[in-house]
XYZ file of C-alpha atoms in Angstrom:
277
model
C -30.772 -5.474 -32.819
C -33.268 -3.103 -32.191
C -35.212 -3.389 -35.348
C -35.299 -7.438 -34.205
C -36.902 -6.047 -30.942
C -39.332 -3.884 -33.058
C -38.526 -0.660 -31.381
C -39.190 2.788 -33.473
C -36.820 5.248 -34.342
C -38.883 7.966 -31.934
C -36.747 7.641 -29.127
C -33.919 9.224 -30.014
C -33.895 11.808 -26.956
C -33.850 9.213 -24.701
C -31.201 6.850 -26.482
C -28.912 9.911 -26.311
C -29.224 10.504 -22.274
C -28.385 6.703 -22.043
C -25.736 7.018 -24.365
C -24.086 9.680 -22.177
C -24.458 7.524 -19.072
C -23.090 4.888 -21.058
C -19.780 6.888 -22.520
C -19.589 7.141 -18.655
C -18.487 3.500 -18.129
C -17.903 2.229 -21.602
C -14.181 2.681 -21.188
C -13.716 0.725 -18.418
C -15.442 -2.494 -19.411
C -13.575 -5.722 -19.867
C -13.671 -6.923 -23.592
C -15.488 -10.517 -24.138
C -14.049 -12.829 -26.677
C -17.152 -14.865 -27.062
C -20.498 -15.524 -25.441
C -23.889 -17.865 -24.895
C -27.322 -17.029 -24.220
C -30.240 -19.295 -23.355
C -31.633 -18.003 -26.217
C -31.598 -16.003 -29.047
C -27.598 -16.757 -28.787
C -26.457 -15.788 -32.291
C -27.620 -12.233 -30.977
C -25.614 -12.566 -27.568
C -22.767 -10.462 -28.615
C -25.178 -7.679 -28.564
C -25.091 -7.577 -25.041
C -21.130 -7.013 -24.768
C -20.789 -4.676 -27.928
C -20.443 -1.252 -26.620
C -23.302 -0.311 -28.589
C -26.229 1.477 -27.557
C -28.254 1.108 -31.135
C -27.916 -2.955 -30.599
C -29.562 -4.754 -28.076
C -29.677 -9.007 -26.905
C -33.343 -10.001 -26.311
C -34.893 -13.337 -25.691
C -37.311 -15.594 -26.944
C -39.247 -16.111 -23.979
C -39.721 -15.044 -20.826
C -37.849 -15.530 -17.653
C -35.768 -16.795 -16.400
C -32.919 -16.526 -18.967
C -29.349 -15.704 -18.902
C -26.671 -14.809 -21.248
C -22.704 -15.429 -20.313
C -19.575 -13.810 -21.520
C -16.434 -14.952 -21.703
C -13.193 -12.404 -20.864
C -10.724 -12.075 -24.418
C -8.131 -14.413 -24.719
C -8.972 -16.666 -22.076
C -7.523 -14.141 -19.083
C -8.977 -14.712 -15.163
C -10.333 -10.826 -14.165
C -11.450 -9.735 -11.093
C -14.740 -7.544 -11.196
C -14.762 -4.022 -9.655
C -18.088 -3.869 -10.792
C -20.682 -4.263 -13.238
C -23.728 -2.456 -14.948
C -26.659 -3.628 -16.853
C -28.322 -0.852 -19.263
C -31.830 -0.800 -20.271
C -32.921 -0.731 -23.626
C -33.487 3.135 -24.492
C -37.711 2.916 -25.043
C -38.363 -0.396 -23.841
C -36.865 -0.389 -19.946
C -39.949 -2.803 -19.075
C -38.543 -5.417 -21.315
C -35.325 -5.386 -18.850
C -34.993 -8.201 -15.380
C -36.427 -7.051 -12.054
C -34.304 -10.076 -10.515
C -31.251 -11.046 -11.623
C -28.385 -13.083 -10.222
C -24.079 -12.265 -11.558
C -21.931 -15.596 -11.418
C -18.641 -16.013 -11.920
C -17.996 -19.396 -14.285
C -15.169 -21.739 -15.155
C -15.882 -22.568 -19.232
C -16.908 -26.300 -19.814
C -17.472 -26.890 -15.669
C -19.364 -27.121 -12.931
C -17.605 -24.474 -11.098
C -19.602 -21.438 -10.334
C -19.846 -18.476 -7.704
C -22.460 -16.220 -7.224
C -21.326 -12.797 -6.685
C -24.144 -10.575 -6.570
C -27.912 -10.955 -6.381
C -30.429 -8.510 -6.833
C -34.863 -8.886 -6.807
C -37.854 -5.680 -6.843
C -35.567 -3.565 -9.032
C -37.270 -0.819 -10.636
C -36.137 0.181 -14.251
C -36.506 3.671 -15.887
C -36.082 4.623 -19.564
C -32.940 5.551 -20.303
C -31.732 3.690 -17.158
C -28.149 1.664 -16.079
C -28.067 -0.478 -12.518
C -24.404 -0.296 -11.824
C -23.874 -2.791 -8.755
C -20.142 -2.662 -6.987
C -17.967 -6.088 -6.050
C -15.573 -6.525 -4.116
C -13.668 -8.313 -6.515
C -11.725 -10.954 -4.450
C -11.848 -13.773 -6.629
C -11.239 -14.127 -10.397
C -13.185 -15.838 -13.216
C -12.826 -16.506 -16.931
C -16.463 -16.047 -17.804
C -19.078 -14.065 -15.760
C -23.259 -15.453 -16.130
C -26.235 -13.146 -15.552
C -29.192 -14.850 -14.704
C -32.293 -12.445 -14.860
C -34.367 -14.397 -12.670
C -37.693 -12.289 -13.296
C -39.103 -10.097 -15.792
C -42.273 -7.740 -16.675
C -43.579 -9.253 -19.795
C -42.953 -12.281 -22.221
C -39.433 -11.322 -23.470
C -36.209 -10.041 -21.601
C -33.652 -7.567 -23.010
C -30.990 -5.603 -22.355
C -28.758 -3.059 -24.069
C -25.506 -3.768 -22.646
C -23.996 -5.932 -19.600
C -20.463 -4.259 -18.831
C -18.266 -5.767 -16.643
C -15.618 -3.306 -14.869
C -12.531 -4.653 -13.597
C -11.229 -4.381 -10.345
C -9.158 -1.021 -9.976
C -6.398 0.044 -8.444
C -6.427 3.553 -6.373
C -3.066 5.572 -5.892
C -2.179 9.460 -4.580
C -0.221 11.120 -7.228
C 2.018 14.171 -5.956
C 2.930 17.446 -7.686
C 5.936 18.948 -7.128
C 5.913 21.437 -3.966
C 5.468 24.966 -5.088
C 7.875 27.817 -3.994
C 7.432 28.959 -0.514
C 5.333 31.999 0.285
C 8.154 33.369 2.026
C 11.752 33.350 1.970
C 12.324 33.698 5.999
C 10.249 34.118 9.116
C 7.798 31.149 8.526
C 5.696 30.365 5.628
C 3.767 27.547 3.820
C 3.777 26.018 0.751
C 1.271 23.741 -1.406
C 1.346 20.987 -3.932
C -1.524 19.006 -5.715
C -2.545 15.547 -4.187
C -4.716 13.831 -6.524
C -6.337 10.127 -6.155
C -5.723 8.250 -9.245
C -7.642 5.282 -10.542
C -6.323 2.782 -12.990
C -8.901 4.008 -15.439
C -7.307 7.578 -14.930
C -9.762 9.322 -13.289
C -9.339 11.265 -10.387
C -11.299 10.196 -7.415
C -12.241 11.111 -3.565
C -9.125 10.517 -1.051
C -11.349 7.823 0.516
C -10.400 5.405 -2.255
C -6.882 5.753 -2.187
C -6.794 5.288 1.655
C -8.603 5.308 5.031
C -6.559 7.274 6.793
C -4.924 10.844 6.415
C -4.101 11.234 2.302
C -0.257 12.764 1.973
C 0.205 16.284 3.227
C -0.952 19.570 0.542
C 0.290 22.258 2.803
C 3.760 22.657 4.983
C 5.597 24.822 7.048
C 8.673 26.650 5.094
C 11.060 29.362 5.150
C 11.655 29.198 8.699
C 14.909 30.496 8.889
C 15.619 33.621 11.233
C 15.411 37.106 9.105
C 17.485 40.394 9.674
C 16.621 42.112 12.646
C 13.450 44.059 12.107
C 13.768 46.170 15.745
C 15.538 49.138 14.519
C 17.600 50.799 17.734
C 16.684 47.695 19.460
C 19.253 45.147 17.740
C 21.606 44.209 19.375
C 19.977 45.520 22.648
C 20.368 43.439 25.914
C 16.749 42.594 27.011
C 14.859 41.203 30.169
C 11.337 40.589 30.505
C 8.982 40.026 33.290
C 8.161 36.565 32.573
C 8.750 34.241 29.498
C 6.963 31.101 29.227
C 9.721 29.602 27.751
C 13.766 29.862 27.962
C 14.045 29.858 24.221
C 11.487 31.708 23.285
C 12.732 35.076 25.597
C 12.185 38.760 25.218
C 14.749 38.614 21.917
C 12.171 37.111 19.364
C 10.466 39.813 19.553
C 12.865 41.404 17.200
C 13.873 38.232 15.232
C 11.675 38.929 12.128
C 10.044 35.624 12.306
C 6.050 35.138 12.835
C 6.580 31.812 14.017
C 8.029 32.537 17.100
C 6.935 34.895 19.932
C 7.492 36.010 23.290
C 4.956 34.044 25.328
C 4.490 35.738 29.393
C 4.994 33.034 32.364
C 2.642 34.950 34.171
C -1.182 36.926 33.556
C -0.564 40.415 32.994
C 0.815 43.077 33.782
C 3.647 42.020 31.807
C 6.703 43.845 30.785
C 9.347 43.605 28.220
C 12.600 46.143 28.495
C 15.488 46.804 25.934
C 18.950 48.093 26.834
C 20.011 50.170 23.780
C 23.443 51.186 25.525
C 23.219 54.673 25.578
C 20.566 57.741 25.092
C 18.769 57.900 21.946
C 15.528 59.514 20.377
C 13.041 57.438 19.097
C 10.782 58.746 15.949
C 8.076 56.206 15.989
């Protein structure tokens, strides 16, 4: 613990910022059953306790490594992983390391991540993504170099592999009933650890729609004298969109000209009549 490691009870301020970058991953760890250490193993457990205040430290100097075993004997595939330094002491943690994944009582071995020239700071956590294709029982870190005489760390979590999906609100009400509207609804990139991410880890391409088109029904007649009216224009772009939507009401549709202007539109109202406005 860290009395074992001779560390003071002055660093309080910085055992609390690591303990907040800690809180940050703590949740997501894997739980180890049991564990061995080169050295110092009775105190190995340290190292996989979720405990800031305790911390696994050798009795020598490098290279060392300490291994943990996943609870009840379960293969896991690692998303990732994170060593934290020990708040005070970040020259006691490795500068080199190497992450294995291990079969118990075998030979069989893979290394999965290396890393050399890494620079601690107090109060500091390397977290180091995998691409977790393959799946192990027990996971080794070797810390290949060190800074001094002894090696320790705070805590080695190991993050499983997660799983990304959109999760979709229900649309809201459309913005309008007729004419042409939009309407939203909340699109939201789940992890399995319940936290919502960037779209990029749910997929690669476009995420699900937030917006659509709605309400694009035809409304009343908004051309006063002019419903109802016979019309002919001096060009339309289009046969179906004619010199009549102009009076349908509807924003999404328009009378478009065939031709560059002058351009001319002309309403037949039937008989004589005075126009206020």
């Amino acid at each position: 613990n860290l009395q074992f490691l001779g560390f003071s009870h002055g660093m309080k301020l910085m055992w609390l910022l690591a303990l907040a970058l800690f809180r940050c991953v703590e949740g997501l760890s894997l739980d180890v059953g049991s564990c061995e250490a080169s050295s110092n193993v009775n105190f190995c457990n340290y190292a996989f306790d979720k405990n800031l205040s305790s911390a696994w430290a050798s009795s020598g100097p490098a290279p060392q490594w300490v291994e943990g075993r996943i609870a009840g004997g379960i293969y896991a595939s690692l998303g990732s992983y994170t060593i934290i330094s020990v708040p005070g002491n970040p020259n006691l943690a490795p500068t080199a390391w190497r992450l294995e994944g291990v079969e118990p009582y075998t030979e069989t071995r893979q290394t999965l991540d290396e890393v050399t020239g890494h620079i601690w700071y107090d109060g500091d956590a390397a977290i180091r993504n995998l691409g977790g294709l393959t799946s192990w029982r027990s996971y080794q870190l070797t810390m290949l170099q060190g800074l001094g005489t002894q090696l320790a760390i705070a805590e080695l979590q190991l993050m499983p592999k997660m799983g990304y999906t959109f999760e979709l609100s229900d649309w809201n009400p459309c913005s309008v009933t007729c004419g042409g509207g939009t309407q939203d609804r909340n699109v939201t990139c789940k992890g399995s650890d319940g936290v919502s991410y960037s779209d990029n880890r749910c997929t690669t391409g476009e995420p699900p729609a937030r917006s659509r088109i709605c309400g694009t029904g035809i409304c009343a007649c908004e051309g006063g004298l002019a419903c109802g009216a016979s019309c002919t224009a001096s060009s339309s772009a289009t046969a179906d969109l004619g010199c009549i939507v102009a009076l349908d009401g509807a924003v999404l549709s328009a009378w478009t000209s065939g031709a560059p202007p002058p351009q001319w539109l002309e309403y037949d109202l039937g008989k004589g009549r005075t126009l206020e406005k």
